[in-house]
Short mmCIF file of C-alpha atoms and ligand atoms in Angstrom, two decimals:
data_model
loop_
_atom_site.label_atom_id
_atom_site.label_comp_id
_atom_site.label_asym_id
_atom_site.label_seq_id
_atom_site.Cartn_x
_atom_site.Cartn_y
_atom_site.Cartn_z
CA UNK X 1 -16.38 -16.62 -24.76
CA UNK X 2 -14.58 -13.66 -23.69
CA UNK X 3 -10.98 -13.63 -22.69
CA UNK X 4 -9.98 -12.59 -18.62
CA UNK X 5 -8.44 -9.18 -17.94
CA UNK X 6 -4.51 -9.65 -16.66
CA UNK X 7 -3.12 -8.03 -14.78
CA UNK X 8 0.96 -7.37 -13.91
CA UNK X 9 1.14 -6.60 -10.58
CA UNK X 10 4.91 -5.60 -8.88
CA UNK X 11 4.88 -5.57 -5.49
CA UNK X 12 2.76 -7.75 -5.32
CA UNK X 13 3.79 -9.77 -2.31
CA UNK X 14 3.43 -6.58 0.44
CA UNK X 15 0.67 -5.19 1.87
CA UNK X 16 -1.21 -3.33 -0.68
CA UNK X 17 -0.29 -6.28 -3.89
CA UNK X 18 -2.73 -8.79 -1.89
CA UNK X 19 -4.65 -7.82 -1.70
CA UNK X 20 -5.48 -6.16 -4.60
CA UNK X 21 -4.49 -9.56 -6.30
CA UNK X 22 -7.31 -10.99 -4.69
CA UNK X 23 -9.14 -8.77 -5.05
CA UNK X 24 -9.16 -8.89 -9.45
CA UNK X 25 -9.10 -13.14 -8.94
CA UNK X 26 -12.25 -12.04 -7.71
CA UNK X 27 -13.25 -10.68 -10.82
CA UNK X 28 -12.18 -13.45 -12.88
CA UNK X 29 -8.68 -11.40 -13.82
CA UNK X 30 -5.46 -13.56 -14.64
CA UNK X 31 -3.21 -11.47 -12.58
CA UNK X 32 0.67 -11.99 -12.90
CA UNK X 33 2.95 -10.66 -9.86
CA UNK X 34 6.31 -9.96 -10.02
CA UNK X 35 8.60 -11.34 -7.05
CA UNK X 36 11.75 -10.51 -5.71
CA UNK X 37 14.40 -14.04 -6.00
CA UNK X 38 15.49 -13.79 -1.25
CA UNK X 39 16.84 -16.84 0.13
CA UNK X 40 13.47 -17.52 1.99
CA UNK X 41 10.32 -17.27 1.33
CA UNK X 42 8.44 -14.17 0.75
CA UNK X 43 4.23 -14.25 -0.58
CA UNK X 44 2.92 -15.08 3.10
CA UNK X 45 0.96 -13.48 2.08
CA UNK X 46 -0.44 -14.93 -1.48
CA UNK X 47 0.48 -18.07 -0.23
CA UNK X 48 -3.55 -18.47 0.52
CA UNK X 49 -4.22 -17.56 -3.43
CA UNK X 50 -1.65 -19.03 -5.39
CA UNK X 51 -2.74 -22.72 -7.19
CA UNK X 52 -0.09 -24.48 -8.90
CA UNK X 53 0.85 -23.35 -11.54
CA UNK X 54 0.26 -27.13 -14.10
CA UNK X 55 -3.65 -27.14 -12.71
CA UNK X 56 -5.58 -25.60 -15.88
CA UNK X 57 -7.43 -23.33 -13.37
CA UNK X 58 -4.90 -21.23 -12.43
CA UNK X 59 -5.54 -18.33 -12.87
CA UNK X 60 -2.08 -16.71 -9.96
CA UNK X 61 1.55 -16.70 -11.53
CA UNK X 62 4.76 -14.82 -10.38
CA UNK X 63 7.53 -13.89 -11.78
CA UNK X 64 10.74 -13.24 -10.63
CA UNK X 65 12.63 -9.90 -11.34
CA UNK X 66 12.98 -6.79 -10.03
CA UNK X 67 12.73 -2.87 -10.04
CA UNK X 68 16.37 -2.31 -10.57
CA UNK X 69 16.58 -4.62 -14.08
CA UNK X 70 14.73 -1.89 -16.48
CA UNK X 71 15.60 -5.45 -19.28
CA UNK X 72 13.47 -7.61 -16.98
CA UNK X 73 10.26 -5.21 -16.87
CA UNK X 74 10.89 -5.33 -21.28
CA UNK X 75 10.70 -9.43 -21.36
CA UNK X 76 7.64 -9.48 -18.28
CA UNK X 77 6.00 -7.41 -20.20
CA UNK X 78 6.16 -8.32 -23.96
CA UNK X 79 5.98 -11.76 -22.74
CA UNK X 80 2.78 -11.41 -20.01
CA UNK X 81 1.33 -8.96 -22.32
CA UNK X 82 -0.91 -6.78 -19.54
CA UNK X 83 -4.33 -5.46 -19.67
CA UNK X 84 -3.30 -3.36 -16.34
CA UNK X 85 -0.54 -2.31 -14.96
CA UNK X 86 -0.35 -1.45 -11.10
CA UNK X 87 3.25 -0.53 -9.83
CA UNK X 88 3.32 -1.01 -6.43
CA UNK X 89 7.47 -1.77 -5.62
CA UNK X 90 8.70 0.02 -4.36
CA UNK X 91 11.49 0.63 -1.08
CA UNK X 92 8.32 1.96 1.05
CA UNK X 93 9.47 2.15 4.28
CA UNK X 94 9.90 6.15 4.95
CA UNK X 95 12.54 6.10 8.39
CA UNK X 96 14.84 3.06 6.20
CA UNK X 97 14.63 6.48 3.25
CA UNK X 98 17.27 8.11 5.42
CA UNK X 99 18.94 5.00 6.32
CA UNK X 100 18.87 4.05 1.96
CA UNK X 101 18.71 7.27 0.69
CA UNK X 102 20.04 6.07 -2.56
CA UNK X 103 18.32 2.73 -2.91
CA UNK X 104 15.56 4.14 -1.78
CA UNK X 105 15.76 6.27 -5.07
CA UNK X 106 16.62 3.94 -7.55
CA UNK X 107 13.65 1.43 -6.93
CA UNK X 108 10.96 3.89 -5.22
CA UNK X 109 11.33 6.94 -7.86
CA UNK X 110 13.72 5.88 -11.04
CA UNK X 111 11.60 2.26 -10.52
CA UNK X 112 9.01 3.75 -12.15
CA UNK X 113 10.78 5.18 -14.57
CA UNK X 114 11.88 1.80 -15.79
CA UNK X 115 8.56 0.20 -15.17
CA UNK X 116 6.90 3.09 -17.08
CA UNK X 117 9.43 2.97 -20.08
CA UNK X 118 9.08 -0.96 -20.33
CA UNK X 119 5.29 -0.33 -21.84
CA UNK X 120 6.57 2.57 -23.67
CA UNK X 121 9.31 0.29 -24.88
CA UNK X 122 6.69 -2.60 -25.70
CA UNK X 123 4.30 -0.85 -27.58
CA UNK X 124 1.21 -2.95 -25.21
CA UNK X 125 -1.92 -0.66 -24.83
CA UNK X 126 -1.96 -1.00 -20.99
CA UNK X 127 -3.24 1.51 -18.53
CA UNK X 128 -0.67 1.85 -15.53
CA UNK X 129 -1.24 2.47 -12.09
CA UNK X 130 1.84 4.01 -9.93
CA UNK X 131 1.45 4.13 -6.21
CA UNK X 132 1.78 7.66 -5.57
CA UNK X 133 1.57 9.02 -1.56
CA UNK X 134 0.54 11.35 0.58
CA UNK X 135 4.19 11.78 1.66
CA UNK X 136 4.94 13.62 -1.27
CA UNK X 137 2.69 16.75 0.54
CA UNK X 138 5.17 16.34 4.16
CA UNK X 139 5.26 19.77 5.74
CA UNK X 140 2.59 21.60 2.89
CA UNK X 141 -0.63 21.51 6.04
CA UNK X 142 -3.81 19.39 5.59
CA UNK X 143 -6.27 19.22 4.68
CA UNK X 144 -4.42 18.14 0.99
CA UNK X 145 -5.82 16.91 -2.02
CA UNK X 146 -5.28 17.15 -5.19
CA UNK X 147 -3.93 20.36 -6.46
CA UNK X 148 -1.89 20.99 -2.70
CA UNK X 149 1.37 21.23 -3.59
CA UNK X 150 4.34 18.70 -2.53
CA UNK X 151 7.06 18.84 -0.19
CA UNK X 152 8.38 15.96 0.60
CA UNK X 153 10.14 15.33 4.18
CA UNK X 154 12.16 12.52 3.19
CA UNK X 155 14.55 10.60 0.33
CA UNK X 156 11.92 8.09 0.36
CA UNK X 157 9.06 10.99 0.18
CA UNK X 158 11.03 12.76 -2.68
CA UNK X 159 10.91 9.98 -4.93
CA UNK X 160 7.70 9.31 -5.19
CA UNK X 161 7.93 12.84 -6.54
CA UNK X 162 9.84 11.64 -9.35
CA UNK X 163 7.54 8.39 -9.96
CA UNK X 164 4.46 11.06 -9.60
CA UNK X 165 6.09 13.48 -11.82
CA UNK X 166 7.34 11.22 -14.59
CA UNK X 167 3.52 8.77 -14.50
CA UNK X 168 1.94 12.34 -15.71
CA UNK X 169 4.96 12.67 -18.55
CA UNK X 170 4.24 9.64 -20.18
CA UNK X 171 0.79 10.57 -19.95
CA UNK X 172 0.70 13.56 -21.55
CA UNK X 173 4.09 12.88 -23.78
CA UNK X 174 3.30 9.73 -24.91
CA UNK X 175 -0.44 9.23 -25.02
CA UNK X 176 -0.61 6.09 -21.88
CA UNK X 177 -3.52 5.69 -19.73
CA UNK X 178 -0.85 6.04 -16.38
CA UNK X 179 -2.58 7.56 -13.80
CA UNK X 180 -1.71 8.57 -10.15
CA UNK X 181 -3.66 7.31 -6.98
CA UNK X 182 -1.96 9.29 -3.96
CA UNK X 183 -3.08 7.23 -0.70
CA UNK X 184 -2.95 8.38 2.50
CA UNK X 185 -1.93 5.47 4.74
CA UNK X 186 -4.01 2.06 4.94
CA UNK X 187 -3.62 -0.58 7.42
CA UNK X 188 -4.47 -4.13 7.45
CA UNK X 189 -3.55 -6.75 9.44
CA UNK X 190 -1.39 -8.12 7.10
CA UNK X 191 0.73 -4.34 7.45
CA UNK X 192 4.22 -4.78 7.67
CA UNK X 193 5.34 -5.61 11.51
CA UNK X 194 7.66 -2.16 11.23
CA UNK X 195 5.02 0.43 10.85
CA UNK X 196 3.79 2.42 13.08
CA UNK X 197 0.15 0.59 13.69
CA UNK X 198 0.95 -2.57 13.31
CA UNK X 199 4.12 -2.74 15.28
CA UNK X 200 1.17 -0.59 18.02
CA UNK X 201 -1.76 -3.51 16.97
CA UNK X 202 1.43 -6.17 17.48
CA UNK X 203 2.82 -5.11 21.14
CA UNK X 204 -1.01 -4.65 22.42
CA UNK X 205 -1.49 -8.74 21.29
CA UNK X 206 2.04 -10.36 22.54
CA UNK X 207 1.52 -7.72 25.89
CA UNK X 208 -2.01 -9.50 27.00
CA UNK X 209 -0.55 -12.62 25.75
CA UNK X 210 2.32 -11.37 28.80
CA UNK X 211 4.82 -12.17 25.89
CA UNK X 212 5.91 -8.25 25.44
CA UNK X 213 6.49 -5.93 28.72
CA UNK X 214 7.33 -2.51 27.04
CA UNK X 215 6.78 -1.10 24.30
CA UNK X 216 10.15 2.00 22.58
CA UNK X 217 7.88 4.43 20.74
CA UNK X 218 9.65 7.58 18.42
CA UNK X 219 7.22 11.03 18.25
CA UNK X 220 3.39 10.49 19.04
CA UNK X 221 2.72 13.68 18.08
CA UNK X 222 2.29 12.64 14.46
CA UNK X 223 -1.06 13.02 12.86
CA UNK X 224 -2.16 10.80 10.07
CA UNK X 225 -4.97 9.61 8.31
CA UNK X 226 -5.02 6.05 8.67
CA UNK X 227 -7.48 4.38 6.58
CA UNK X 228 -8.15 0.18 5.86
CA UNK X 229 -5.53 -0.96 2.64
CA UNK X 230 -8.58 -3.34 1.54
CA UNK X 231 -10.90 -1.06 0.94
CA UNK X 232 -8.35 1.11 -1.04
CA UNK X 233 -7.85 -1.61 -3.39
CA UNK X 234 -10.82 -1.51 -4.58
CA UNK X 235 -10.12 2.53 -4.94
CA UNK X 236 -6.92 1.75 -7.36
CA UNK X 237 -9.27 -0.92 -9.44
CA UNK X 238 -12.06 1.81 -10.19
CA UNK X 239 -8.94 4.24 -11.22
CA UNK X 240 -8.05 2.34 -14.51
CA UNK X 241 -11.26 1.91 -15.38
CA UNK X 242 -12.64 5.21 -15.02
CA UNK X 243 -12.99 6.24 -19.28
CA UNK X 244 -10.11 8.53 -19.01
CA UNK X 245 -6.55 8.80 -17.17
CA UNK X 246 -6.62 10.99 -13.67
CA UNK X 247 -4.88 11.12 -9.96
CA UNK X 248 -6.73 10.60 -7.32
CA UNK X 249 -6.43 11.35 -4.20
CA UNK X 250 -7.85 8.68 -1.24
CA UNK X 251 -8.08 9.22 2.74
CA UNK X 252 -11.27 8.82 4.96
CA UNK X 253 -10.40 12.74 6.29
CA UNK X 254 -9.77 11.62 8.87
CA UNK X 255 -7.02 12.87 11.43
CA UNK X 256 -5.72 10.59 14.18
CA UNK X 257 -1.93 11.21 16.48
CA UNK X 258 0.36 7.91 16.89
CA UNK X 259 -0.61 8.00 21.01
CA UNK X 260 -4.80 8.57 19.56
CA UNK X 261 -3.69 5.01 17.74
CA UNK X 262 -2.15 3.71 21.25
CA UNK X 263 -5.15 4.96 22.82
CA UNK X 264 -6.91 3.45 20.65
CA UNK X 265 -5.19 -0.54 20.77
CA UNK X 266 -4.51 -0.32 24.38
CA UNK X 267 -8.40 0.21 26.04
CA UNK X 268 -9.89 -2.30 22.84
CA UNK X 269 -7.28 -5.54 24.38
CA UNK X 270 -8.45 -3.81 27.95
CA UNK X 271 -4.92 -2.63 29.11
CA UNK X 272 -4.00 0.99 30.64
CA UNK X 273 -0.80 1.80 26.97
CA UNK X 274 0.63 4.18 29.34
CA UNK X 275 1.72 1.20 31.28
CA UNK X 276 3.56 0.08 28.45
CA UNK X 277 4.95 2.33 25.99
CA UNK X 278 8.45 4.39 26.42
CA UNK X 279 9.77 6.62 24.04
CA UNK X 280 13.28 5.86 22.41
CA UNK X 281 14.91 8.60 19.76
CA UNK X 282 16.18 5.83 17.69
CA UNK X 283 12.57 6.14 15.94
CA UNK X 284 12.57 9.86 15.53
CA UNK X 285 13.05 10.85 11.46
CA UNK X 286 15.57 13.55 10.93
CA UNK X 287 12.31 15.56 9.22
CA UNK X 288 8.79 14.65 10.45
CA UNK X 289 5.78 14.94 8.49
CA UNK X 290 3.26 16.67 11.33
CA UNK X 291 0.14 16.21 9.71
CA UNK X 292 -1.94 14.48 7.06
CA UNK X 293 -5.45 14.28 6.30
CA UNK X 294 -7.05 14.32 3.37
CA UNK X 295 -9.64 15.39 1.00
CA UNK X 296 -10.99 12.11 -0.74
CA UNK X 297 -13.76 13.84 -2.38
CA UNK X 298 -12.46 13.97 -5.88
CA UNK X 299 -12.91 10.01 -5.54
CA UNK X 300 -16.11 9.70 -4.42
CA UNK X 301 -17.92 12.00 -7.57
CA UNK X 302 -15.37 10.56 -10.60
CA UNK X 303 -15.34 6.69 -9.13
CA UNK X 304 -18.05 5.89 -6.72
CA UNK X 305 -15.12 5.82 -4.21
CA UNK X 306 -15.52 6.55 0.04
CA UNK X 307 -14.11 5.18 2.92
CA UNK X 308 -16.10 2.99 4.69
CA UNK X 309 -13.28 2.80 7.59
CA UNK X 310 -12.48 4.53 10.75
CA UNK X 311 -9.44 5.05 12.01
CA UNK X 312 -9.92 3.78 15.22
CA UNK X 313 -12.87 1.79 14.09
CA UNK X 314 -9.30 0.36 11.64
CA UNK X 315 -7.30 -0.22 15.32
CA UNK X 316 -9.52 -2.58 16.81
CA UNK X 317 -10.16 -4.99 14.08
CA UNK X 318 -6.03 -5.34 13.73
CA UNK X 319 -5.85 -6.00 17.50
CA UNK X 320 -8.53 -8.36 17.31
CA UNK X 321 -6.65 -9.90 13.85
CA UNK X 322 -2.96 -9.93 15.73
CA UNK X 323 -5.37 -11.70 18.85
CA UNK X 324 -6.32 -13.71 16.17
CA UNK X 325 -3.00 -14.31 14.62
CA UNK X 326 -0.75 -15.01 18.19
CA UNK X 327 -3.52 -17.96 18.70
CA UNK X 328 -3.40 -19.40 15.06
CA UNK X 329 0.27 -19.43 14.84
CA UNK X 330 2.61 -19.46 11.26
CA UNK X 331 0.27 -19.14 8.26
CA UNK X 332 -2.57 -17.15 9.44
CA UNK X 333 -4.24 -14.15 7.15
CA UNK X 334 -6.99 -12.14 7.95
CA UNK X 335 -10.07 -12.70 6.15
CA UNK X 336 -10.96 -8.73 4.53
CA UNK X 337 -13.28 -6.70 7.04
CA UNK X 338 -15.68 -4.73 4.59
CA UNK X 339 -18.39 -3.05 5.87
CA UNK X 340 -19.65 -1.33 3.11
CA UNK X 341 -17.89 -2.96 0.22
CA UNK X 342 -19.14 -6.64 -2.30
CA UNK X 343 -14.58 -6.80 -1.96
CA UNK X 344 -15.60 -9.90 -4.77
CA UNK X 345 -18.33 -9.50 -6.58
CA UNK X 346 -18.91 -7.48 -8.82
CA UNK X 347 -19.72 -3.59 -8.56
CA UNK X 348 -20.66 -0.80 -9.75
CA UNK X 349 -19.49 2.03 -10.48
CA UNK X 350 -20.20 6.03 -9.24
P1 NAP E 1 5.01 -2.55 1.37
O1 NAP E 1 4.54 -3.94 1.72
O2 NAP E 1 6.09 -2.24 1.61
O3 NAP E 1 5.95 -3.64 0.30
C1 NAP E 1 6.60 -3.29 -0.90
C2 NAP E 1 5.98 -4.31 -1.70
O4 NAP E 1 7.18 -3.60 -3.16
C3 NAP E 1 6.70 -6.08 -1.31
O5 NAP E 1 6.36 -6.60 -2.30
C4 NAP E 1 8.01 -5.48 -1.28
O6 NAP E 1 8.72 -6.79 -1.92
C5 NAP E 1 7.96 -5.53 -3.03
N1 NAP E 1 9.87 -4.36 -3.85
C6 NAP E 1 10.65 -3.66 -2.91
N2 NAP E 1 11.99 -3.38 -3.45
C7 NAP E 1 11.67 -4.25 -5.08
C8 NAP E 1 12.34 -3.99 -5.89
N3 NAP E 1 13.25 -4.01 -5.94
N4 NAP E 1 11.77 -4.37 -6.80
C9 NAP E 1 10.65 -5.43 -7.17
N5 NAP E 1 9.66 -5.47 -6.14
C10 NAP E 1 10.50 -4.38 -4.89
O7 NAP E 1 4.18 -1.46 1.18
P2 NAP E 1 2.81 -1.27 0.74
O8 NAP E 1 2.08 -1.23 1.79
O9 NAP E 1 1.97 -2.18 -0.14
O10 NAP E 1 3.05 -0.54 -0.12
C11 NAP E 1 2.31 -0.32 -2.29
C12 NAP E 1 3.01 0.37 -2.46
O11 NAP E 1 1.81 1.97 -2.20
C13 NAP E 1 4.27 0.94 -2.12
O12 NAP E 1 4.84 2.01 -3.59
C14 NAP E 1 4.12 2.12 -1.60
O13 NAP E 1 5.25 2.94 -1.23
C15 NAP E 1 2.83 3.41 -1.98
N6 NAP E 1 2.15 3.24 -0.74
C16 NAP E 1 1.67 2.63 0.73
C17 NAP E 1 0.91 3.36 1.21
C18 NAP E 1 0.02 2.76 3.11
O14 NAP E 1 -0.27 3.19 4.25
N7 NAP E 1 0.36 1.57 2.81
C19 NAP E 1 0.36 5.51 1.02
C20 NAP E 1 1.25 5.45 -0.71
C21 NAP E 1 1.39 5.11 -0.74
P3 NAP E 1 9.60 -8.01 -0.81
O15 NAP E 1 8.12 -8.86 -0.07
O16 NAP E 1 10.38 -9.25 -1.95
O17 NAP E 1 9.87 -7.34 -0.11
O1 F7E E 2 5.03 6.58 11.22
C1 F7E E 2 5.40 7.87 13.31
C2 F7E E 2 6.58 9.01 13.23
O2 F7E E 2 6.26 4.63 9.18
C3 F7E E 2 3.96 6.84 10.81
C4 F7E E 2 4.26 4.37 4.65
O3 F7E E 2 3.09 3.16 3.92
O4 F7E E 2 3.16 5.93 4.83
C5 F7E E 2 3.58 5.93 6.38
O5 F7E E 2 4.67 6.52 5.95
C6 F7E E 2 4.50 8.68 11.56
C7 F7E E 2 5.31 8.80 11.42
O6 F7E E 2 4.11 5.38 8.31
C8 F7E E 2 7.74 5.54 15.53
O7 F7E E 2 7.43 8.89 13.07
C9 F7E E 2 6.30 7.11 15.77
O8 F7E E 2 4.69 10.54 12.00
O9 F7E E 2 3.89 4.13 10.00
P1 F7E E 2 4.81 4.91 9.88
P2 F7E E 2 4.88 6.56 7.31
O10 F7E E 2 5.61 7.46 7.24
O11 F7E E 2 3.92 7.68 7.80
C10 F7E E 2 3.20 6.67 3.92
C11 F7E E 2 1.35 7.55 3.48
C12 F7E E 2 3.87 6.23 3.03
O12 F7E E 2 3.42 5.83 1.63
C13 F7E E 2 4.81 4.84 3.47
O13 F7E E 2 5.20 3.72 2.63
O14 F7E E 2 4.23 7.68 13.06
N1 F7E E 2 6.01 7.25 14.96
N2 F7E E 2 7.14 6.25 16.93
C14 F7E E 2 6.41 5.90 14.46
N3 F7E E 2 6.91 4.81 13.17
C15 F7E E 2 7.19 3.83 13.04
N4 F7E E 2 7.82 3.00 11.93
N5 F7E E 2 8.12 2.99 14.10
C16 F7E E 2 7.23 4.13 15.72
O15 F7E E 2 7.89 3.72 16.31
#
C-alpha cells in the first residue's frame, strides 16, 4: 500500500485554508495545519473536518505556531516531514495593513521567508506554495497576468511583493520546487466578515430578516475580479502537481465594481441597495487599487484550470448562504457549490 501524501498548511483556519484542507482530505492526504493559540476558539471553518487524534481514522492534525517564530517552523517541518507546504497564513486585510504596517510586513512578508528558510534548513524535498496576490499589481492597469509589473499600493501589497520574490529566489538559488499562485480576489460564504463581499452579503441577509437597517461603505467605484474560493483551492493544488515549478495567475477575467456587487446581492434578495447603503470615509484607504482584472490563460493552458463561477453568480451563492446561516445559527458551514468541479474526486489534468 502506498503511503498517503502529507501536506502542511499555514493559515488553515482561514477561508482558503479550510477549502484546501477539505480538498486534500478528499484526495486522501494526511493534512497538518498551523494554528495560532488564541483565548477563544478560532477553528470554526475547519471544525467539520476534525476527527479526534486518538481515532485511528484521524487524518487532520493541528499544531500551535506562528509565522513570526522561525524556530517553531523548523521544529514542525522536521517532525511532520510534509511532501507539500502551502503558505496561506498572512495578515490579509489591506485596510488593516495601513494601521499595522510593521506587523503585516513581519507576517505577510518575512513570514514567507522564515518558512522557506525552515524548508531549506531541514533539507526537505517538499513542494512549496506561496499565496501571492493580485494586490502586488496595485496601480498597474488591467488586464494583469504573470508578466505584468508590480506597483503595490499598500503595506500588504508591498509585503506580498517581498514574499513573491523570496519564493522565486529560493527556487533559483536552492533548486526548490517553490511556486507563486497570484490569486485575484476570491470569496465565499466562509470569507472574513470585514471583506467587502461578505460585508455586503451578510448585510443583505440581516436587512431581509429585519435585523439591520443601514450599511456603511467606502469606495464603490473600485473594480475587482471576484471568483469563488472553493475552486481556487483546486488551482493551488494543481500548481504543486505540475512537472516544473512556475508562477500562475488565477482569476475569472471578469471585473465588476463594488456598486455592481451591491446591486447583484441586494436584488437577489428583492431589495434596492440604494435605500440602505450610506457612505463612511473610515472605509477609504490612503491609496486605493482602482482596478484588478486577471488574465488566467496560462493556468488554463498549463494546468487545465478555469474559473466557472462569475462574480454575479458568486454574489447569489453568498447571499443564499448568509440567509441560511441566519436561520441555522452557530456552527453553520456551507457545502461548496461548484458547477464544473468534481471537488472530492480525482481530477484529470490538462
Ligand atoms: P484569511 O481568511 O484572512 O486567513 C488568514 C490565515 O492566516 C488565518 O488562518 C490566520 O489565522 C492565519 N494567520 C494570520 N497571521 C498569522 C501568523 N502570524 N502566524 C500564523 N498564522 C497566521 O485569508 P484567506 O482569504 O484565506 O487568504 C489566504 C492567503 O491568500 C493569505 O495569505 C492572503 O493574503 C492570500 N490571498 C487571498 C486572496 C483572497 O482574495 N482571499 C487573494 C490573494 C491572496 P487566524 O484564523 O488565527 O486569524
Ligand atoms: O476590498 C472597497 C475597497 O477589503 C475590495 C484581500 O483578500 O483581495 C482582498 O483585498 C474593495 C476595495 O478586498 C468597503 O476600498 C468599499 O477597493 O474586500 P476588500 P481587497 O482590498 O481587494 C486581495 C486580492 C488580497 O490579496 C487581500 O488579502 O472594496 N470597499 N467599501 C470596501 N472594502 C471593505 N473591506 N469594506 C468596505 O466597507
